[in-house]
PDB file of C-alpha atoms in Angstrom:
ATOM      1  CA  MET A  28     185.439 109.972 -70.515  1.00  0.00           C
ATOM      2  CA  ARG A  29     189.058 110.634 -69.601  1.00  0.00           C
ATOM      3  CA  PRO A  30     191.754 109.494 -71.984  1.00  0.00           C
ATOM      4  CA  LEU A  31     193.958 106.500 -70.867  1.00  0.00           C
ATOM      5  CA  ASN A  32     197.023 108.694 -70.687  1.00  0.00           C
ATOM      6  CA  HIS A  33     195.333 111.289 -68.571  1.00  0.00           C
ATOM      7  CA  ARG A  34     197.471 112.448 -65.650  1.00  0.00           C
ATOM      8  CA  THR A  35     195.844 113.772 -62.545  1.00  0.00           C
ATOM      9  CA  ASP A  36     197.798 116.554 -60.870  1.00  0.00           C
ATOM     10  CA  PHE A  37     197.538 117.130 -57.144  1.00  0.00           C
ATOM     11  CA  ASP A  38     195.955 120.439 -56.438  1.00  0.00           C
ATOM     12  CA  GLY A  39     195.509 122.487 -53.366  1.00  0.00           C
ATOM     13  CA  SER A  40     192.441 120.522 -52.293  1.00  0.00           C
ATOM     14  CA  TRP A  41     194.721 117.588 -51.109  1.00  0.00           C
ATOM     15  CA  THR A  42     196.763 119.893 -48.921  1.00  0.00           C
ATOM     16  CA  GLY A  43     193.866 121.758 -47.651  1.00  0.00           C
ATOM     17  CA  THR A  44     191.419 118.925 -46.909  1.00  0.00           C
ATOM     18  CA  ARG A  45     193.068 115.419 -46.788  1.00  0.00           C
ATOM     19  CA  MET A  46     196.573 116.161 -45.433  1.00  0.00           C
ATOM     20  CA  PRO A  47     195.474 117.035 -41.864  1.00  0.00           C
ATOM     21  CA  LEU A  48     193.409 113.825 -41.664  1.00  0.00           C
ATOM     22  CA  PHE A  49     196.340 111.679 -42.896  1.00  0.00           C
ATOM     23  CA  MET A  50     198.786 113.204 -40.432  1.00  0.00           C
ATOM     24  CA  SER A  51     196.351 112.670 -37.588  1.00  0.00           C
ATOM     25  CA  ARG A  52     196.046 108.974 -38.334  1.00  0.00           C
ATOM     26  CA  MET A  53     199.829 108.514 -38.571  1.00  0.00           C
ATOM     27  CA  ALA A  54     200.313 110.263 -35.247  1.00  0.00           C
ATOM     28  CA  ARG A  55     197.839 107.889 -33.541  1.00  0.00           C
ATOM     29  CA  ARG A  56     199.633 104.809 -34.986  1.00  0.00           C
ATOM     30  CA  MET A  57     203.077 105.970 -33.855  1.00  0.00           C
ATOM     31  CA  THR A  58     201.719 106.644 -30.362  1.00  0.00           C
ATOM     32  CA  GLY A  59     200.321 103.113 -30.206  1.00  0.00           C
ATOM     33  CA  LEU A  60     203.637 101.528 -31.300  1.00  0.00           C
ATOM     34  CA  VAL A  61     205.571 103.501 -28.700  1.00  0.00           C
ATOM     35  CA  ALA A  62     203.143 102.450 -25.971  1.00  0.00           C
ATOM     36  CA  THR A  63     203.434  98.770 -26.969  1.00  0.00           C
ATOM     37  CA  ALA A  64     207.225  98.881 -27.074  1.00  0.00           C
ATOM     38  CA  SER A  65     207.367 100.470 -23.629  1.00  0.00           C
ATOM     39  CA  THR A  66     205.649  97.421 -22.121  1.00  0.00           C
ATOM     40  CA  LEU A  67     208.299  94.954 -23.478  1.00  0.00           C
ATOM     41  CA  ARG A  68     211.086  93.839 -21.128  1.00  0.00           C
ATOM     42  CA  LEU A  69     214.508  94.369 -22.626  1.00  0.00           C
ATOM     43  CA  PRO A  70     217.122  91.612 -22.033  1.00  0.00           C
ATOM     44  CA  SER A  71     219.741  92.352 -19.462  1.00  0.00           C
ATOM     45  CA  PHE A  72     223.359  92.956 -20.404  1.00  0.00           C
ATOM     46  CA  GLY A  73     224.353  89.626 -18.815  1.00  0.00           C
ATOM     47  CA  ALA A  74     221.888  87.691 -20.962  1.00  0.00           C
ATOM     48  CA  LEU A  75     223.080  89.395 -24.122  1.00  0.00           C
ATOM     49  CA  ALA A  76     226.699  88.707 -23.182  1.00  0.00           C
ATOM     50  CA  THR A  77     225.927  85.042 -22.535  1.00  0.00           C
ATOM     51  CA  VAL A  78     224.299  84.629 -25.933  1.00  0.00           C
ATOM     52  CA  VAL A  79     227.120  86.406 -27.764  1.00  0.00           C
ATOM     53  CA  VAL A  80     229.940  84.589 -25.935  1.00  0.00           C
ATOM     54  CA  GLY A  81     228.163  81.215 -26.165  1.00  0.00           C
ATOM     55  CA  GLY A  82     227.671  81.635 -29.881  1.00  0.00           C
ATOM     56  CA  ALA A  83     231.323  82.534 -30.324  1.00  0.00           C
ATOM     57  CA  ILE A  84     232.410  79.455 -28.333  1.00  0.00           C
ATOM     58  CA  VAL A  85     230.175  77.125 -30.346  1.00  0.00           C
ATOM     59  CA  TYR A  86     231.469  78.566 -33.601  1.00  0.00           C
ATOM     60  CA  GLY A  87     235.081  78.327 -32.456  1.00  0.00           C
ATOM     61  CA  VAL A  88     234.704  74.741 -31.253  1.00  0.00           C
ATOM     62  CA  SER A  89     233.032  73.660 -34.477  1.00  0.00           C
ATOM     63  CA  ALA A  90     235.498  75.466 -36.721  1.00  0.00           C
ATOM     64  CA  GLY A  91     238.459  74.120 -34.760  1.00  0.00           C
ATOM     65  CA  GLY A  92     237.293  70.508 -34.865  1.00  0.00           C
ATOM     66  CA  HIS A  93     236.892  70.241 -31.081  1.00  0.00           C
ATOM     67  CA  THR A  94     233.204  69.352 -31.013  1.00  0.00           C
ATOM     68  CA  ALA A  95     233.817  65.749 -29.915  1.00  0.00           C
ATOM     69  CA  ALA A  96     236.105  66.813 -27.072  1.00  0.00           C
ATOM     70  CA  VAL A  97     233.583  69.338 -25.799  1.00  0.00           C
ATOM     71  CA  MET A  98     230.728  66.813 -25.998  1.00  0.00           C
ATOM     72  CA  ASP A  99     232.884  64.268 -24.179  1.00  0.00           C
ATOM     73  CA  GLY A 100     233.543  66.879 -21.508  1.00  0.00           C
ATOM     74  CA  PHE A 101     229.811  67.228 -20.960  1.00  0.00           C
ATOM     75  CA  GLY A 102     229.017  63.542 -21.359  1.00  0.00           C
ATOM     76  CA  GLN A 103     231.540  61.979 -19.007  1.00  0.00           C
ATOM     77  CA  PRO A 104     230.211  63.577 -15.778  1.00  0.00           C
ATOM     78  CA  LEU A 105     226.688  62.578 -16.836  1.00  0.00           C
ATOM     79  CA  GLY A 106     227.617  58.883 -17.131  1.00  0.00           C
ATOM     80  CA  PHE A 107     227.714  58.620 -20.925  1.00  0.00           C
ATOM     81  CA  SER A 108     231.302  57.339 -21.153  1.00  0.00           C
ATOM     82  CA  ILE A 109     231.733  54.278 -23.381  1.00  0.00           C
ATOM     83  CA  GLU A 110     232.217  51.461 -20.881  1.00  0.00           C
ATOM     84  CA  LYS A 111     231.050  48.345 -22.776  1.00  0.00           C
ATOM     85  CA  VAL A 112     231.640  47.340 -26.387  1.00  0.00           C
ATOM     86  CA  SER A 113     230.032  44.165 -27.767  1.00  0.00           C
ATOM     87  CA  VAL A 114     231.520  42.754 -30.993  1.00  0.00           C
ATOM     88  CA  ARG A 115     229.678  40.084 -32.966  1.00  0.00           C
ATOM     89  CA  GLY A 116     230.348  38.314 -36.253  1.00  0.00           C
ATOM     90  CA  ASN A 117     234.137  38.551 -36.210  1.00  0.00           C
ATOM     91  CA  SER A 118     236.263  35.536 -37.046  1.00  0.00           C
ATOM     92  CA  GLU A 119     239.392  36.830 -38.788  1.00  0.00           C
ATOM     93  CA  THR A 120     239.328  40.236 -37.077  1.00  0.00           C
ATOM     94  CA  SER A 121     240.326  40.325 -33.411  1.00  0.00           C
ATOM     95  CA  GLU A 122     238.282  42.281 -30.884  1.00  0.00           C
ATOM     96  CA  ILE A 123     241.391  44.257 -29.979  1.00  0.00           C
ATOM     97  CA  ASP A 124     241.683  45.492 -33.572  1.00  0.00           C
ATOM     98  CA  VAL A 125     238.003  46.430 -33.553  1.00  0.00           C
ATOM     99  CA  LEU A 126     238.374  48.378 -30.299  1.00  0.00           C
ATOM    100  CA  GLN A 127     241.450  50.185 -31.593  1.00  0.00           C
ATOM    101  CA  ALA A 128     239.567  51.161 -34.742  1.00  0.00           C
ATOM    102  CA  LEU A 129     236.707  52.459 -32.580  1.00  0.00           C
ATOM    103  CA  TRP A 130     239.055  54.568 -30.456  1.00  0.00           C
ATOM    104  CA  GLN A 131     240.578  56.014 -33.619  1.00  0.00           C
ATOM    105  CA  THR A 132     237.366  57.970 -34.081  1.00  0.00           C
ATOM    106  CA  GLY A 133     238.378  59.998 -31.004  1.00  0.00           C
ATOM    107  CA  SER A 134     235.060  59.545 -29.223  1.00  0.00           C
ATOM    108  CA  GLN A 135     235.031  58.793 -25.515  1.00  0.00           C
ATOM    109  CA  THR A 136     231.296  59.055 -24.878  1.00  0.00           C
ATOM    110  CA  LEU A 137     228.106  58.093 -26.677  1.00  0.00           C
ATOM    111  CA  LEU A 138     227.329  61.780 -27.163  1.00  0.00           C
ATOM    112  CA  SER A 139     230.273  62.345 -29.492  1.00  0.00           C
ATOM    113  CA  LEU A 140     230.301  58.927 -31.183  1.00  0.00           C
ATOM    114  CA  ASP A 141     229.198  59.139 -34.818  1.00  0.00           C
ATOM    115  CA  PRO A 142     227.955  55.644 -35.853  1.00  0.00           C
ATOM    116  CA  THR A 143     228.471  56.423 -39.545  1.00  0.00           C
ATOM    117  CA  GLU A 144     232.074  57.477 -39.057  1.00  0.00           C
ATOM    118  CA  ALA A 145     232.725  54.443 -36.848  1.00  0.00           C
ATOM    119  CA  ARG A 146     231.181  52.129 -39.466  1.00  0.00           C
ATOM    120  CA  GLN A 147     233.329  53.592 -42.234  1.00  0.00           C
ATOM    121  CA  THR A 148     236.439  53.193 -40.082  1.00  0.00           C
ATOM    122  CA  LEU A 149     235.638  49.537 -39.417  1.00  0.00           C
ATOM    123  CA  GLU A 150     234.827  48.772 -43.062  1.00  0.00           C
ATOM    124  CA  SER A 151     238.249  50.087 -44.084  1.00  0.00           C
ATOM    125  CA  MET A 152     239.835  47.149 -42.220  1.00  0.00           C
ATOM    126  CA  PRO A 153     241.013  44.263 -44.461  1.00  0.00           C
ATOM    127  CA  TRP A 154     238.664  41.460 -43.438  1.00  0.00           C
ATOM    128  CA  ILE A 155     235.513  43.498 -42.740  1.00  0.00           C
ATOM    129  CA  ASP A 156     232.980  43.632 -45.563  1.00  0.00           C
ATOM    130  CA  ARG A 157     230.094  45.343 -43.753  1.00  0.00           C
ATOM    131  CA  ALA A 158     229.689  46.747 -40.255  1.00  0.00           C
ATOM    132  CA  SER A 159     226.928  48.319 -38.178  1.00  0.00           C
ATOM    133  CA  VAL A 160     227.438  50.372 -35.025  1.00  0.00           C
ATOM    134  CA  SER A 161     224.654  50.955 -32.485  1.00  0.00           C
ATOM    135  CA  LYS A 162     224.669  53.204 -29.423  1.00  0.00           C
ATOM    136  CA  ILE A 163     222.809  51.871 -26.373  1.00  0.00           C
ATOM    137  CA  PHE A 164     222.548  54.548 -23.707  1.00  0.00           C
ATOM    138  CA  PRO A 165     223.979  55.255 -21.287  1.00  0.00           C
ATOM    139  CA  ASP A 166     227.323  53.524 -21.835  1.00  0.00           C
ATOM    140  CA  ARG A 167     227.243  50.647 -24.366  1.00  0.00           C
ATOM    141  CA  VAL A 168     228.185  50.202 -28.039  1.00  0.00           C
ATOM    142  CA  THR A 169     227.182  47.163 -30.105  1.00  0.00           C
ATOM    143  CA  ILE A 170     229.135  46.303 -33.257  1.00  0.00           C
ATOM    144  CA  ASP A 171     227.940  43.703 -35.790  1.00  0.00           C
ATOM    145  CA  LEU A 172     230.391  42.585 -38.468  1.00  0.00           C
ATOM    146  CA  ASN A 173     230.171  40.660 -41.745  1.00  0.00           C
ATOM    147  CA  GLU A 174     233.592  39.526 -42.887  1.00  0.00           C
ATOM    148  CA  HIS A 175     234.871  38.627 -46.339  1.00  0.00           C
ATOM    149  CA  ARG A 176     234.951  34.905 -47.055  1.00  0.00           C
ATOM    150  CA  PRO A 177     238.254  33.655 -48.486  1.00  0.00           C
ATOM    151  CA  TYR A 178     237.466  32.084 -51.845  1.00  0.00           C
ATOM    152  CA  ALA A 179     240.705  31.665 -53.793  1.00  0.00           C
ATOM    153  CA  ILE A 180     244.378  32.562 -53.958  1.00  0.00           C
ATOM    154  CA  TRP A 181     245.102  34.960 -56.802  1.00  0.00           C
ATOM    155  CA  GLN A 182     248.545  35.233 -58.339  1.00  0.00           C
ATOM    156  CA  SER A 183     249.116  38.578 -60.023  1.00  0.00           C
ATOM    157  CA  ASP A 184     252.621  38.836 -61.461  1.00  0.00           C
ATOM    158  CA  LYS A 185     254.777  37.626 -58.566  1.00  0.00           C
ATOM    159  CA  SER A 186     252.346  38.583 -55.787  1.00  0.00           C
ATOM    160  CA  PHE A 187     249.746  36.348 -54.154  1.00  0.00           C
ATOM    161  CA  TYR A 188     246.526  37.491 -52.479  1.00  0.00           C
ATOM    162  CA  VAL A 189     243.588  35.891 -50.721  1.00  0.00           C
ATOM    163  CA  VAL A 190     240.450  37.096 -52.539  1.00  0.00           C
ATOM    164  CA  ASN A 191     236.719  36.769 -51.971  1.00  0.00           C
ATOM    165  CA  ARG A 192     234.189  35.384 -54.430  1.00  0.00           C
ATOM    166  CA  GLU A 193     233.874  38.732 -56.205  1.00  0.00           C
ATOM    167  CA  GLY A 194     237.640  38.876 -56.699  1.00  0.00           C
ATOM    168  CA  LYS A 195     238.313  41.584 -54.110  1.00  0.00           C
ATOM    169  CA  LYS A 196     241.737  41.358 -52.501  1.00  0.00           C
ATOM    170  CA  ILE A 197     241.463  40.693 -48.765  1.00  0.00           C
ATOM    171  CA  VAL A 198     245.013  40.165 -47.498  1.00  0.00           C
ATOM    172  CA  PRO A 199     248.355  39.069 -48.963  1.00  0.00           C
ATOM    173  CA  TYR A 200     248.656  35.293 -49.049  1.00  0.00           C
ATOM    174  CA  MET A 201     251.009  33.579 -46.605  1.00  0.00           C
ATOM    175  CA  PRO A 202     251.582  29.809 -46.783  1.00  0.00           C
ATOM    176  CA  GLY A 203     249.648  27.950 -44.143  1.00  0.00           C
ATOM    177  CA  ARG A 204     245.973  28.408 -43.399  1.00  0.00           C
ATOM    178  CA  PHE A 205     244.653  28.946 -46.912  1.00  0.00           C
ATOM    179  CA  ASP A 206     246.710  26.383 -48.805  1.00  0.00           C
ATOM    180  CA  ALA A 207     243.584  24.377 -49.659  1.00  0.00           C
ATOM    181  CA  LEU A 208     242.029  27.251 -51.618  1.00  0.00           C
ATOM    182  CA  PRO A 209     242.099  27.009 -55.431  1.00  0.00           C
ATOM    183  CA  VAL A 210     244.832  29.018 -57.136  1.00  0.00           C
ATOM    184  CA  ILE A 211     243.916  31.376 -59.970  1.00  0.00           C
ATOM    185  CA  VAL A 212     246.500  33.079 -62.150  1.00  0.00           C
ATOM    186  CA  GLY A 213     246.525  36.005 -64.527  1.00  0.00           C
ATOM    187  CA  GLU A 214     245.020  39.377 -65.263  1.00  0.00           C
ATOM    188  CA  GLY A 215     241.273  39.392 -64.659  1.00  0.00           C
ATOM    189  CA  ALA A 216     241.355  35.900 -63.151  1.00  0.00           C
ATOM    190  CA  ALA A 217     240.130  36.985 -59.706  1.00  0.00           C
ATOM    191  CA  GLY A 218     236.880  38.476 -60.963  1.00  0.00           C
ATOM    192  CA  ALA A 219     236.124  35.628 -63.393  1.00  0.00           C
ATOM    193  CA  ALA A 220     237.089  32.648 -61.225  1.00  0.00           C
ATOM    194  CA  ALA A 221     233.678  32.050 -59.625  1.00  0.00           C
ATOM    195  CA  GLY A 222     232.192  30.824 -62.896  1.00  0.00           C
ATOM    196  CA  ILE A 223     234.688  28.076 -63.651  1.00  0.00           C
ATOM    197  CA  LEU A 224     235.127  27.057 -60.010  1.00  0.00           C
ATOM    198  CA  ASP A 225     231.374  26.593 -59.650  1.00  0.00           C
ATOM    199  CA  ASP A 226     231.227  24.589 -62.886  1.00  0.00           C
ATOM    200  CA  MET A 227     234.098  22.358 -61.788  1.00  0.00           C
ATOM    201  CA  GLU A 228     232.028  21.246 -58.805  1.00  0.00           C
ATOM    202  CA  GLY A 229     230.435  18.816 -61.252  1.00  0.00           C
ATOM    203  CA  PHE A 230     233.796  17.025 -61.637  1.00  0.00           C
ATOM    204  CA  PRO A 231     235.032  16.647 -58.049  1.00  0.00           C
ATOM    205  CA  GLU A 232     237.692  13.999 -58.748  1.00  0.00           C
ATOM    206  CA  PHE A 233     239.120  15.906 -61.682  1.00  0.00           C
ATOM    207  CA  ARG A 234     238.974  19.191 -59.780  1.00  0.00           C
ATOM    208  CA  ALA A 235     241.137  17.657 -57.042  1.00  0.00           C
ATOM    209  CA  ARG A 236     243.867  17.128 -59.660  1.00  0.00           C
ATOM    210  CA  VAL A 237     243.968  20.804 -60.715  1.00  0.00           C
ATOM    211  CA  ARG A 238     246.865  22.814 -59.312  1.00  0.00           C
ATOM    212  CA  ALA A 239     245.955  26.190 -60.833  1.00  0.00           C
ATOM    213  CA  TYR A 240     243.416  27.887 -63.106  1.00  0.00           C
ATOM    214  CA  ILE A 241     245.217  30.166 -65.559  1.00  0.00           C
ATOM    215  CA  ARG A 242     243.307  32.977 -67.252  1.00  0.00           C
ATOM    216  CA  VAL A 243     244.395  33.482 -70.867  1.00  0.00           C
ATOM    217  CA  GLY A 244     243.679  36.702 -72.715  1.00  0.00           C
ATOM    218  CA  SER A 245     240.706  37.513 -70.444  1.00  0.00           C
ATOM    219  CA  ARG A 246     238.748  35.019 -72.578  1.00  0.00           C
ATOM    220  CA  ARG A 247     239.412  31.428 -71.589  1.00  0.00           C
ATOM    221  CA  TRP A 248     241.163  29.114 -69.110  1.00  0.00           C
ATOM    222  CA  ASP A 249     244.069  26.687 -68.996  1.00  0.00           C
ATOM    223  CA  LEU A 250     244.061  24.028 -66.281  1.00  0.00           C
ATOM    224  CA  ASP A 251     247.446  23.270 -64.758  1.00  0.00           C
ATOM    225  CA  LEU A 252     247.286  19.782 -63.250  1.00  0.00           C
ATOM    226  CA  LYS A 253     249.351  18.617 -60.295  1.00  0.00           C
ATOM    227  CA  ASN A 254     251.204  16.079 -62.456  1.00  0.00           C
ATOM    228  CA  GLY A 255     252.410  18.847 -64.787  1.00  0.00           C
ATOM    229  CA  VAL A 256     249.895  18.339 -67.622  1.00  0.00           C
ATOM    230  CA  THR A 257     248.202  21.449 -69.017  1.00  0.00           C
ATOM    231  CA  ILE A 258     244.623  21.281 -70.337  1.00  0.00           C
ATOM    232  CA  ARG A 259     243.826  24.081 -72.775  1.00  0.00           C
ATOM    233  CA  LEU A 260     240.094  24.744 -72.676  1.00  0.00           C
ATOM    234  CA  PRO A 261     238.123  26.469 -75.449  1.00  0.00           C
ATOM    235  CA  GLU A 262     236.466  29.819 -74.946  1.00  0.00           C
ATOM    236  CA  GLU A 263     233.036  28.394 -75.727  1.00  0.00           C
ATOM    237  CA  LYS A 264     231.582  25.466 -73.752  1.00  0.00           C
ATOM    238  CA  PRO A 265     234.689  24.729 -71.654  1.00  0.00           C
ATOM    239  CA  MET A 266     232.882  22.216 -69.436  1.00  0.00           C
ATOM    240  CA  GLU A 267     232.074  20.031 -72.426  1.00  0.00           C
ATOM    241  CA  ALA A 268     235.795  19.868 -73.094  1.00  0.00           C
ATOM    242  CA  VAL A 269     236.448  18.971 -69.449  1.00  0.00           C
ATOM    243  CA  ALA A 270     233.898  16.159 -69.675  1.00  0.00           C
ATOM    244  CA  GLN A 271     235.643  14.849 -72.795  1.00  0.00           C
ATOM    245  CA  VAL A 272     239.042  14.878 -71.055  1.00  0.00           C
ATOM    246  CA  VAL A 273     237.589  13.025 -68.062  1.00  0.00           C
ATOM    247  CA  ARG A 274     236.091  10.432 -70.382  1.00  0.00           C
ATOM    248  CA  MET A 275     239.345   9.906 -72.306  1.00  0.00           C
ATOM    249  CA  ASP A 276     241.263   9.570 -69.084  1.00  0.00           C
ATOM    250  CA  ARG A 277     238.783   7.023 -67.755  1.00  0.00           C
ATOM    251  CA  GLU A 278     238.916   4.946 -70.936  1.00  0.00           C
ATOM    252  CA  ASN A 279     242.594   5.317 -71.918  1.00  0.00           C
ATOM    253  CA  THR A 280     244.360   6.730 -68.821  1.00  0.00           C
ATOM    254  CA  LEU A 281     245.192   9.766 -70.928  1.00  0.00           C
ATOM    255  CA  LEU A 282     246.460  11.923 -68.105  1.00  0.00           C
ATOM    256  CA  GLU A 283     248.735   9.202 -66.752  1.00  0.00           C
ATOM    257  CA  ARG A 284     250.766   9.128 -69.939  1.00  0.00           C
ATOM    258  CA  ASP A 285     253.994  11.020 -70.529  1.00  0.00           C
ATOM    259  CA  ILE A 286     252.352  14.103 -72.003  1.00  0.00           C
ATOM    260  CA  ALA A 287     252.747  17.831 -71.411  1.00  0.00           C
ATOM    261  CA  MET A 288     249.566  19.295 -72.877  1.00  0.00           C
ATOM    262  CA  VAL A 289     246.102  18.380 -74.080  1.00  0.00           C
ATOM    263  CA  ASP A 290     244.657  21.033 -76.387  1.00  0.00           C
ATOM    264  CA  MET A 291     240.858  20.999 -76.466  1.00  0.00           C
ATOM    265  CA  ARG A 292     240.381  24.275 -78.350  1.00  0.00           C
ATOM    266  CA  LEU A 293     239.634  22.652 -81.718  1.00  0.00           C
ATOM    267  CA  SER A 294     236.127  21.293 -82.079  1.00  0.00           C
ATOM    268  CA  ASP A 295     237.016  18.468 -84.491  1.00  0.00           C
ATOM    269  CA  ARG A 296     240.103  16.955 -82.856  1.00  0.00           C
ATOM    270  CA  VAL A 297     242.208  16.698 -79.725  1.00  0.00           C
ATOM    271  CA  VAL A 298     245.866  17.711 -79.882  1.00  0.00           C
ATOM    272  CA  VAL A 299     248.295  16.050 -77.462  1.00  0.00           C
ATOM    273  CA  ARG A 300     251.851  17.228 -76.971  1.00  0.00           C
ATOM    274  CA  LEU A 301     254.466  14.989 -75.419  1.00  0.00           C
ATOM    275  CA  THR A 302     256.961  16.068 -72.796  1.00  0.00           C
ATOM    276  CA  GLU A 303     260.541  16.839 -73.795  1.00  0.00           C
ATOM    277  CA  ASP A 304     261.793  13.589 -72.288  1.00  0.00           C
ATOM    278  CA  SER A 305     259.072  11.657 -74.047  1.00  0.00           C
ATOM    279  CA  LEU A 306     259.967  13.299 -77.351  1.00  0.00           C
ATOM    280  CA  LYS A 307     263.613  12.361 -76.887  1.00  0.00           C
ATOM    281  CA  ARG A 308     262.722   8.784 -76.086  1.00  0.00           C
ATOM    282  CA  ARG A 309     260.336   8.596 -79.017  1.00  0.00           C
ATOM    283  CA  LYS A 310     262.977  10.019 -81.348  1.00  0.00           C
ATOM    284  CA  GLN A 311     265.499   7.523 -80.016  1.00  0.00           C
ATOM    285  CA  ARG A 312     263.102   4.629 -80.563  1.00  0.00           C
ATOM    286  CA  LEU A 313     262.384   5.761 -84.108  1.00  0.00           C
ATOM    287  CA  GLU A 314     266.088   5.997 -84.856  1.00  0.00           C
ATOM    288  CA  GLU A 315     266.688   2.536 -83.449  1.00  0.00           C
ATOM    289  CA  ARG A 316     263.784   1.200 -85.482  1.00  0.00           C
ATOM    290  CA  ALA A 317     265.170   2.761 -88.650  1.00  0.00           C
ATOM    291  CA  LYS A 318     268.590   1.199 -88.000  1.00  0.00           C
ATOM    292  CA  LEU A 319     266.995  -2.167 -87.415  1.00  0.00           C
ATOM    293  CA  ILE A 320     265.040  -1.986 -90.673  1.00  0.00           C
ATOM    294  CA  LYS A 321     268.167  -0.942 -92.522  1.00  0.00           C
ATOM    295  CA  ARG A 322     270.158  -3.808 -91.042  1.00  0.00           C
ATOM    296  CA  LEU A 323     267.426  -6.311 -91.834  1.00  0.00           C
ATOM    297  CA  GLY A 324     267.418  -5.035 -95.382  1.00  0.00           C
ATOM    298  CA  LYS A 325     271.123  -5.677 -95.756  1.00  0.00           C
ATOM    299  CA  ASP A 326     270.892  -9.170 -94.274  1.00  0.00           C
ATOM    300  CA  LYS A 327     268.037 -10.156 -96.571  1.00  0.00           C
ATOM    301  CA  PRO A 328     269.180 -12.816 -99.067  1.00  0.00           C
ATOM    302  CA  VAL A 329     269.125 -11.854-102.757  1.00  0.00           C
TER     303      VAL A 329
END
């Protein structure tokens, strides 16, 4: 038995016996490859030039950002020019604005129009929430729009915006069309308004008396009424406090009195603050009452 590290050295028997056979086989294989290659038809110089030049043009057009223009150049003679654009679902956005946004993509034919790019361009417009763009060959584009719904007017510092239910700013507010929308005020008010506005639906008459919903400390709400009275609601269970105010007003005409604020934040009592004029009148009445008592005391017989 040979050891595992045994090394076999080539001797003269390889050169003398096996080498001629190996060289003969290699010669036959090379001859066969040459014969096969001779039967293949080499491309002409014109074909090679066309491939090389065409590849260079495609690379140059793509790198230079001219792909759309080149595709439009091919598409227009073939009848793929955009001739008809159908717009559906728009109310606040005019068709002219939609068409201008579509032309901003730079596409003149259906071949170069990228529906994704066109959709993103449309959705960047103020009123458009979602958009879909469909190509209908040979020459038509269909655009379906879902617009934001105006939900409230949000005052942030000294600026006013029309916002949707989620609190997203749509457009700056201008007096006129949206005056009937509820007004919400303060940092974080836009995103939190849906909760209290939905809850106030249960008190329609009282809700009609609210001028603004003021967000305080990102935790609770104050209600600013149209007659100048402020209702301070608690952080927890604010609608129970609203129901209590409505009941007190029904029974005692609370909100018709000369008051400035009703504080409902304390669970065990209601705090009412009078207006400045009411305080002055009350102070005057108390002073007059004190004078009257003093005078009656002097006139009393001994």
